[in-house]
Tab-separated table of C-alpha atoms and ligand atoms in Angstrom:
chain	number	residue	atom	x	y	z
N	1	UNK	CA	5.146	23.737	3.165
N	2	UNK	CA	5.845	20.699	5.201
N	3	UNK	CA	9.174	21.516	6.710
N	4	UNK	CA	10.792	18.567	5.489
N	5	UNK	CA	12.765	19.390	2.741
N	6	UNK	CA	15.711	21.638	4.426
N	7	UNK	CA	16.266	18.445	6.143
N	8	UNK	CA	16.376	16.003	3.786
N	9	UNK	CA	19.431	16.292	1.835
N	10	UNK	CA	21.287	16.431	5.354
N	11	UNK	CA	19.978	12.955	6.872
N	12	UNK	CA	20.140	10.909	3.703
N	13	UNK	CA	22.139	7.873	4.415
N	14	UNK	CA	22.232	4.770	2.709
N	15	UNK	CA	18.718	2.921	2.852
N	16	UNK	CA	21.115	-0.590	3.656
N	17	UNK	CA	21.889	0.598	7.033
N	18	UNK	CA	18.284	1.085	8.372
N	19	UNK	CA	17.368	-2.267	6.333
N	20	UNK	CA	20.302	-3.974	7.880
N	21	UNK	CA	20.262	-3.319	11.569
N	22	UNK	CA	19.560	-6.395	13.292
N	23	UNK	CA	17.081	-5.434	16.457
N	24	UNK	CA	14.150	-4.397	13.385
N	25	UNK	CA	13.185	-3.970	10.160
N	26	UNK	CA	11.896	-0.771	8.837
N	27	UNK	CA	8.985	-1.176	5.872
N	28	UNK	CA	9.684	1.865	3.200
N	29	UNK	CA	9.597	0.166	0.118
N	30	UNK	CA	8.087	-2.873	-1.474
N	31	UNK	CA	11.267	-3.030	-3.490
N	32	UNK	CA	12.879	-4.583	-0.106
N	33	UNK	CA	11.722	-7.542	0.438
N	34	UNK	CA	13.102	-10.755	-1.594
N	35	UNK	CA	10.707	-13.475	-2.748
N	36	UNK	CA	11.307	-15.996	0.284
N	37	UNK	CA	10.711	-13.281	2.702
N	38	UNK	CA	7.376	-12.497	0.901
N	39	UNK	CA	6.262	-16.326	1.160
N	40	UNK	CA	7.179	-16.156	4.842
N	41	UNK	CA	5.190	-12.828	5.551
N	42	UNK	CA	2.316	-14.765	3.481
N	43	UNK	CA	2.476	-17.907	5.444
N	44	UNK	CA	2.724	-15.911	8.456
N	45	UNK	CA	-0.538	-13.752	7.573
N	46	UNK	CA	-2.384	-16.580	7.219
N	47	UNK	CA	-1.106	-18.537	10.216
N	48	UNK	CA	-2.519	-14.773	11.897
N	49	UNK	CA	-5.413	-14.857	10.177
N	50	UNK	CA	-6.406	-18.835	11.416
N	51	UNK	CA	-5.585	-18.191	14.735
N	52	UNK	CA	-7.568	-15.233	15.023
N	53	UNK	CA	-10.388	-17.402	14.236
N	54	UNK	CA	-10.650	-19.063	17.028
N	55	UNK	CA	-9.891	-16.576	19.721
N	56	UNK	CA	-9.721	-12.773	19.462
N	57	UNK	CA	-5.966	-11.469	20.708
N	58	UNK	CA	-2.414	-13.096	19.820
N	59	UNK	CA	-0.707	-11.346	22.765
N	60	UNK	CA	2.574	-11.315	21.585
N	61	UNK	CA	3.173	-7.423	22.009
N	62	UNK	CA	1.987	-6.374	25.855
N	63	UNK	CA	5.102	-4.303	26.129
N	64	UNK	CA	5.101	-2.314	23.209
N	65	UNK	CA	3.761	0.794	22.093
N	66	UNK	CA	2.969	1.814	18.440
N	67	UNK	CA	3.217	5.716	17.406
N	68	UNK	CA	0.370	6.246	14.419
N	69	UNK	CA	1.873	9.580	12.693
N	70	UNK	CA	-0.840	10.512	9.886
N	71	UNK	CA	-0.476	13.523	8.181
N	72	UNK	CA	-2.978	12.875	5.221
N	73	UNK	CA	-6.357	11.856	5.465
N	74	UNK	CA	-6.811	7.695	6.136
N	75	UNK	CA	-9.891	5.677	7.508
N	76	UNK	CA	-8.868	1.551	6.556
N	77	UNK	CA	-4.554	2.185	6.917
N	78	UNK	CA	-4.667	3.680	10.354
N	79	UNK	CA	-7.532	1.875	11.960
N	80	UNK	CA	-6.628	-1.586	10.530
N	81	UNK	CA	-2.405	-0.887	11.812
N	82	UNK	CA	-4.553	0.542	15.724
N	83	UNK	CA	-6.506	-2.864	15.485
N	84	UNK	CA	-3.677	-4.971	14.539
N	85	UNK	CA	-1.382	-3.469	17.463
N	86	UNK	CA	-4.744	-3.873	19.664
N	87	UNK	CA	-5.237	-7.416	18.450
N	88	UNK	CA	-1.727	-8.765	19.416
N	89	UNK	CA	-2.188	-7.056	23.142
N	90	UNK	CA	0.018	-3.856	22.362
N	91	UNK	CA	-1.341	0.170	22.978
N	92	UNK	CA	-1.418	2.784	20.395
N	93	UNK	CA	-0.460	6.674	20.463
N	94	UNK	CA	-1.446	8.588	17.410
N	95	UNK	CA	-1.107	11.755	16.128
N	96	UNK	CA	-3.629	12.934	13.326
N	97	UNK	CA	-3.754	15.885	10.851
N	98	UNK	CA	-0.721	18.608	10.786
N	99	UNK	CA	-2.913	21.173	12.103
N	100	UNK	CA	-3.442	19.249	15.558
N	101	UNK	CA	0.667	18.590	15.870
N	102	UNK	CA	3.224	21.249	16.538
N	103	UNK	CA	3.810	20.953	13.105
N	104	UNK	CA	1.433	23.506	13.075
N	105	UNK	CA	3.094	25.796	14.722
N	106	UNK	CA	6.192	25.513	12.607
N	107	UNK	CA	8.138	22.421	13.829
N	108	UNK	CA	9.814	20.331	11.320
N	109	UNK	CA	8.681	16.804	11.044
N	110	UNK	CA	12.767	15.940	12.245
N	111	UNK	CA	12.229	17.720	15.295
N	112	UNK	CA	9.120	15.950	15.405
N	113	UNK	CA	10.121	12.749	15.115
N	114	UNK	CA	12.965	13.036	17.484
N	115	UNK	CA	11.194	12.760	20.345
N	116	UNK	CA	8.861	10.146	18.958
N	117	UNK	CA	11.280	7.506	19.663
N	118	UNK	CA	11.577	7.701	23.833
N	119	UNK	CA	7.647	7.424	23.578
N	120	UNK	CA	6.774	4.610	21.013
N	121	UNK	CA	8.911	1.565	20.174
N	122	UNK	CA	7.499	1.071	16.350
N	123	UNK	CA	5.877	3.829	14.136
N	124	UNK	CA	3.712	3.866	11.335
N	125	UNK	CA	3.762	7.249	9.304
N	126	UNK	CA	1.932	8.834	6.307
N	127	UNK	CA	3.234	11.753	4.540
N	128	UNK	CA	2.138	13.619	1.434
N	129	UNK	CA	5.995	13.988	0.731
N	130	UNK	CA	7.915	11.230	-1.039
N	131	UNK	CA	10.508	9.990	0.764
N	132	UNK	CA	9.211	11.108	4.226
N	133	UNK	CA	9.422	7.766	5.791
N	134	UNK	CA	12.815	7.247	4.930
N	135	UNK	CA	14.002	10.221	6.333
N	136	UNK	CA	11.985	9.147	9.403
N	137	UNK	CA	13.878	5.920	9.379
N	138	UNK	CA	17.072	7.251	9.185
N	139	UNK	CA	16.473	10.014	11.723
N	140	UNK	CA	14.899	7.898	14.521
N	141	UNK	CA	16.028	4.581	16.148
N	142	UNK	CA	12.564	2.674	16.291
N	143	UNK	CA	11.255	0.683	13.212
N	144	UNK	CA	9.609	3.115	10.865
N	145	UNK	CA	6.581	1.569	8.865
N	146	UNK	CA	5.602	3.856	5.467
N	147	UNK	CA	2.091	3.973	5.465
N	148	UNK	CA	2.092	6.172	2.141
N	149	UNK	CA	4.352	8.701	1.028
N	150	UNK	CA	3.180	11.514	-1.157
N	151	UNK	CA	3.181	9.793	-5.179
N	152	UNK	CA	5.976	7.175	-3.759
N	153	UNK	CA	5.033	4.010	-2.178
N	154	UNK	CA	2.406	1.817	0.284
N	155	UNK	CA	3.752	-1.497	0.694
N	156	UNK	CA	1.873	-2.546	3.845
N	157	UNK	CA	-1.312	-1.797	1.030
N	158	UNK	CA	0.887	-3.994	-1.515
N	159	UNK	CA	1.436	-7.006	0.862
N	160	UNK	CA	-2.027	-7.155	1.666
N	161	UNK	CA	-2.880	-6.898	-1.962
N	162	UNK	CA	-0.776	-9.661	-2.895
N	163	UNK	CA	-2.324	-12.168	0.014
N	164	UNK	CA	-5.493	-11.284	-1.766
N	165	UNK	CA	-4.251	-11.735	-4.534
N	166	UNK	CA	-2.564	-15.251	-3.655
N	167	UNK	CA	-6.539	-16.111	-1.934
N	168	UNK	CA	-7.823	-16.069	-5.318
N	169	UNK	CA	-5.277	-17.050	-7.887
N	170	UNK	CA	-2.547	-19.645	-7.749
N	171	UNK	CA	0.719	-17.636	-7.860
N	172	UNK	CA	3.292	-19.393	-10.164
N	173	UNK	CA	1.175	-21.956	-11.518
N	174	UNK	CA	0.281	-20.548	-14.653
N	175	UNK	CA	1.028	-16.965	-15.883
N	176	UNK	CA	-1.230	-13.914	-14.431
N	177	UNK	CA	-2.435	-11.173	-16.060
N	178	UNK	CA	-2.818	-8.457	-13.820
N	179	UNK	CA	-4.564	-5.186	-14.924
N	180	UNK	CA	-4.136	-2.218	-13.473
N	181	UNK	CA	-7.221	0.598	-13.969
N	182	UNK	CA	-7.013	4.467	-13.186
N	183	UNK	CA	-4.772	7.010	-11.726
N	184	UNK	CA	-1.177	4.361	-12.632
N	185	UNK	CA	1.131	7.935	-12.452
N	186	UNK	CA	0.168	8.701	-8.924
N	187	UNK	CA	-1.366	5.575	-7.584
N	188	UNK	CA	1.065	4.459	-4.593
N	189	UNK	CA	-0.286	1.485	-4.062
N	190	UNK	CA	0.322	0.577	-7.641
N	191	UNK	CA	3.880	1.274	-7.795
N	192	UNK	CA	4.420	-0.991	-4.216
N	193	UNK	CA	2.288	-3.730	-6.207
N	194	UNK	CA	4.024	-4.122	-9.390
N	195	UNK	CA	7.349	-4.495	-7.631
N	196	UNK	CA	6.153	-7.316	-5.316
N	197	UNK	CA	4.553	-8.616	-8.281
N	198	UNK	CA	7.396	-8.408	-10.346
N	199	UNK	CA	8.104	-11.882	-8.343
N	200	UNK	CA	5.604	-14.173	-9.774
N	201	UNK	CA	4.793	-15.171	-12.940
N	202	UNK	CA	2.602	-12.192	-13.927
N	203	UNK	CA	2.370	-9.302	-16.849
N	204	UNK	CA	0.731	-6.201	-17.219
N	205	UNK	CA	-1.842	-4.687	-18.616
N	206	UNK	CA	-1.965	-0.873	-17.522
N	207	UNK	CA	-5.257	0.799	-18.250
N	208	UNK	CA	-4.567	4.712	-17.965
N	209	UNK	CA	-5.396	8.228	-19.661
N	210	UNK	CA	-2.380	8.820	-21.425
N	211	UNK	CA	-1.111	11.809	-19.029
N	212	UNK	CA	-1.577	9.306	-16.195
N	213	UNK	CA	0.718	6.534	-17.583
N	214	UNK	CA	3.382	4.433	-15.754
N	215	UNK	CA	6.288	7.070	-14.475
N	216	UNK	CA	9.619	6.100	-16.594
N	217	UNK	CA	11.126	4.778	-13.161
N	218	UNK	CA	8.525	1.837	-12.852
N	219	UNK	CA	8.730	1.154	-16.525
N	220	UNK	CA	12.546	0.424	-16.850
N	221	UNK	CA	12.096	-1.443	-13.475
N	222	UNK	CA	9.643	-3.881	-15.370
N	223	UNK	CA	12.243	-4.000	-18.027
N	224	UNK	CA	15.153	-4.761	-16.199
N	225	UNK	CA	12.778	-7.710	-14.367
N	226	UNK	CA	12.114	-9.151	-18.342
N	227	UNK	CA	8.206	-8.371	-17.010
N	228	UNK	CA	5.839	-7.950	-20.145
N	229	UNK	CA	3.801	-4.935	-19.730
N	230	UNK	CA	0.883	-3.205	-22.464
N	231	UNK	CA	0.337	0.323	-21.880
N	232	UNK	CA	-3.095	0.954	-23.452
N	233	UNK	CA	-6.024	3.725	-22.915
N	234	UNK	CA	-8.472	0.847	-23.716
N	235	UNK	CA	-10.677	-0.407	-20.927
N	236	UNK	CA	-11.791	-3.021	-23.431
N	237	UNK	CA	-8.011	-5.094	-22.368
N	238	UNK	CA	-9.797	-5.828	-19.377
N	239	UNK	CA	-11.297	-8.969	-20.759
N	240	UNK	CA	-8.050	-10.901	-20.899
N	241	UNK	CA	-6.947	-9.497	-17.477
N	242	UNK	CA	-7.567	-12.276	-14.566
N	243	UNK	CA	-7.192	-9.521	-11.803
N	244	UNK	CA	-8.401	-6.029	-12.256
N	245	UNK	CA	-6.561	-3.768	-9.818
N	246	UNK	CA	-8.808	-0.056	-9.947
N	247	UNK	CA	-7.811	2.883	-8.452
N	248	UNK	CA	-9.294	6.162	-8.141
N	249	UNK	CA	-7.485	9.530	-9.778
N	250	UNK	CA	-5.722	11.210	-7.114
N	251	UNK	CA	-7.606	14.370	-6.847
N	252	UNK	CA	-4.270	15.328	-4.145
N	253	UNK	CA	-1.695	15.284	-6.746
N	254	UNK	CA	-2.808	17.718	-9.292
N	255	UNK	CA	-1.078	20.885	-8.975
N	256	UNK	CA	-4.075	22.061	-11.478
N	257	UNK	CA	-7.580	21.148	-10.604
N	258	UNK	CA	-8.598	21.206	-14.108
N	259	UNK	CA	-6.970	18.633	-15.004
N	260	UNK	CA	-8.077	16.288	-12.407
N	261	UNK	CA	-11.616	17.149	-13.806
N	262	UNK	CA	-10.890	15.474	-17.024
N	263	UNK	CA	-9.967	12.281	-15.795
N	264	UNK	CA	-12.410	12.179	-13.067
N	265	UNK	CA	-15.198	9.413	-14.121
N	266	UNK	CA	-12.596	8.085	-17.208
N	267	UNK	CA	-13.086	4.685	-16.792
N	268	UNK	CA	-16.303	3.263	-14.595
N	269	UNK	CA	-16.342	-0.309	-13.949
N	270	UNK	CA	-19.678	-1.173	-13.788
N	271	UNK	CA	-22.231	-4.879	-14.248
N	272	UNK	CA	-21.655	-4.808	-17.980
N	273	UNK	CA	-17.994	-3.884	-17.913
N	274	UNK	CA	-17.389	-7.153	-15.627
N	275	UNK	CA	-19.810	-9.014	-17.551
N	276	UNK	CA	-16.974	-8.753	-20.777
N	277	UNK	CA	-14.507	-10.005	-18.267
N	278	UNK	CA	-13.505	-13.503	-17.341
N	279	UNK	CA	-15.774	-15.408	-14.981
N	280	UNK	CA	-12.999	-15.796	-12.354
N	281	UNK	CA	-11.888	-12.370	-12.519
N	282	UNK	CA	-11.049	-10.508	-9.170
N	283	UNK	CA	-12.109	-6.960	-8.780
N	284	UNK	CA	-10.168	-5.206	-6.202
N	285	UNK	CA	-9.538	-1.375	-5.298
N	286	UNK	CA	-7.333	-0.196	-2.378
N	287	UNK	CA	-10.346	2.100	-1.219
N	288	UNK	CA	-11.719	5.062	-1.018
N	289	UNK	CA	-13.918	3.859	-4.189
N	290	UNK	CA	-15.452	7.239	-5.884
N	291	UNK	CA	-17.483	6.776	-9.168
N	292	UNK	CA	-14.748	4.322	-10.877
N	293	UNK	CA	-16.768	0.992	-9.838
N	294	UNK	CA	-20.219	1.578	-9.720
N	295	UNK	CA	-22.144	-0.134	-6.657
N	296	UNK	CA	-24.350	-2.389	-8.900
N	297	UNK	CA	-20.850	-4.468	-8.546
N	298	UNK	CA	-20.524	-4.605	-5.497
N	299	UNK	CA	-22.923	-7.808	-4.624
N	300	UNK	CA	-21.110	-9.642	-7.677
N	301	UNK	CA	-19.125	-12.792	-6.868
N	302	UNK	CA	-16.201	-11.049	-8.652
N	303	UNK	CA	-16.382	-8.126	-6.309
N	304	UNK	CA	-13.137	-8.554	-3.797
N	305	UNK	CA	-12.433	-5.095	-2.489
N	306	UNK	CA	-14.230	-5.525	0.717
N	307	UNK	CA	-12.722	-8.896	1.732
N	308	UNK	CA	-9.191	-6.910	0.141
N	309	UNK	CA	-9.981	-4.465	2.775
N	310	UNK	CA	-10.506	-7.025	5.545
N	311	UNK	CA	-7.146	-8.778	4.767
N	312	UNK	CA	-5.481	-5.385	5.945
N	313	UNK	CA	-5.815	-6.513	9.135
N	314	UNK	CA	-3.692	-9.935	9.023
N	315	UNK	CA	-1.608	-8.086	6.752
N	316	UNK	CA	-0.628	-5.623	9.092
N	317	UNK	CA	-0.360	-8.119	12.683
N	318	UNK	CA	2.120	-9.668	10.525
N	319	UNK	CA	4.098	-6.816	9.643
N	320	UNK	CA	4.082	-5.885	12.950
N	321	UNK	CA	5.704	-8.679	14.031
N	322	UNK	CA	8.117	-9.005	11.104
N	323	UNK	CA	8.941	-5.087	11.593
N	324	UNK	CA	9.408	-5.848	15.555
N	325	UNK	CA	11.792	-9.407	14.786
N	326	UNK	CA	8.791	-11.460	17.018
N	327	UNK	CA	8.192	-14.654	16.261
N	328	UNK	CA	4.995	-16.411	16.605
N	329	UNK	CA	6.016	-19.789	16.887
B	401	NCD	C1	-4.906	4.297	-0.838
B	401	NCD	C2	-3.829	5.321	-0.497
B	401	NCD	O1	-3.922	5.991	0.540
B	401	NCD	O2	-2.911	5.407	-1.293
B	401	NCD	N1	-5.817	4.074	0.216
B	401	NCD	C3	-5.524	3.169	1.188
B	401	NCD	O3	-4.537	3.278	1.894
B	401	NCD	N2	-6.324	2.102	1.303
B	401	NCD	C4	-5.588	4.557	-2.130
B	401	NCD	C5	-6.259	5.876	-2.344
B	401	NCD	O4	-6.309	6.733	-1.470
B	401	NCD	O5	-6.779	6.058	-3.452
């Protein structure tokens, strides 16, 4: 369907190499990044985010160009990574929807991305197949950012989650419970959070529908890190939860519609669901919200997904600039 598989199996190389070469840094997995790097890309958000206070451009990237490849639908992703290019003085190129590209007409996304690389010198690409932006990485030689990949991975939505995350709640000075609400199976963002998680003191409590569980690849990763974890159906665990993470079911991934029906309004967090909780808890949700937090929350101290969303920005200058080896300073 996408044109991507043929290729796959012939371009796999180790994921070291692309990590490793010295000009850039390619972002496809949360799982790359040790726990001093994630302080520094922290530290540097927020140095981003100060600055940016006081006047409106950091130009620090005049000469570059950044490719925006989006091949699923995105509002907040591909307008905060535009803005964040924008906002440190760099241009944008961006190519939207398969059936404007020449993907349409049958080109496969290597071909594709081939000649990407003598017109943009970073890229940041969605894909509704797992493992897209690796292959992109290890088929072009410009920085490849994953901006989503299929069921996989978002860890520029991660990174921004934990600075929110770090906003709000002391990391490391006394143990976190994070809760995670919703679609856990096929929630990307989810799977890039838990790993960059897995750094802090934090556990888990995973709020799902059975069928929408943890996949056994995240689980024995929390295992292997010592991480506790509760796997539960019961919204209820929310009250000893001092982050609630909520994410909508992923209408995209069901091969069957019907099933998506039955999980579709599971779980609604609404003013009496967050009146059980903890005062201080944080709501967040990576966005688009659908019927899983009601709007009555939404002018509720607790209510962060708005200010989550605005942290996307700083999130993403600084990734820019990691992904690009710029410094600031
Ligand atoms: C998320 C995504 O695309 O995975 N959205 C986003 O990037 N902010 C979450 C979602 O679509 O449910």
């Amino acid at each position: 369907m996408y044109f991507l598989a043929k290729r796959v199996g012939k371009y796999i190389v180790s994921e070291k190499l692309i990590l490793m070469n010295p000009k850039f840094k390619s972002i496809l997995s949360a799982s790359q990044f040790t726990k001093s790097e994630l302080s520094e890309l922290l530290d540097l958000t927020s140095l981003i985010e100060n600055k940016l206070q006081s006047r409106k451009q950091i130009p620090l990237l005049n000469e570059y160009i950044l490719a925006t490849m989006f091949f699923e639908p995105s509002t907040r992703t591909r307008l905060s990574f535009e803005s964040a290019m924008h906002r440190l003085g760099g241009r944008v190129i961006t190519a939207v929807g398969m059936q404007f590209s020449s993907m349409a007409k049958g080109e496969t996304l290597f071909d594709t991305l081939k000649v990407l690389e003598s017109y943009a010198d970073i890229c940041a690409i969605r894909h509704p197949v797992e493992g897209a932006s690796a292959l992109a990485a290890q088929t072009i030689s410009i920085p490849v950012i994953n901006a989503g990949d299929g069921a996989g991975e978002h860890p520029t939505q991660g990174l921004l989650d934990l600075y929110t995350i770090a906003h709000y709640k002391k990391l490391d000075e006394k143990p976190l419970n994070i809760g995670f609400v919703g679609d856990i199976k096929y929630g990307r963002t989810i799977h890039s959070l838990i790993q960059l998680l897995s750094h802090f003191d934090c556990h888990f409590t995973l709020i799902s529908p059975k069928e929408l569980q943890l996949d056994e690849k995240y689980i024995s990763f929390l295992k292997k890190q010592k991480k506790e974890f509760l796997i539960t159906e019961d919204l209820n665990k929310l009250s000893e939860c001092d982050v609630a993470y909520v994410t909508r079911i992923q209408e995209e991934r069901f091969i069957d519609h019907r099933e998506f029906e039955k999980f579709h309004n599971y779980y609604i967090i609404d003013k009496e669901v967050v009146e059980k909780c903890k005062k201080d808890i944080i709501i967040m949700h990576p966005l688009p919200r659908l019927s899983e937090i009601s709007t009555d929350v939404d002018d509720m101290p607790q209510a962060k997904y708005f200010h989550q969303a605005k942290n996307g920005l700083f999130t993403r200058m600084a990734l820019l600039l990691y992904s690009l080896n710029i410094n600031i300073k």
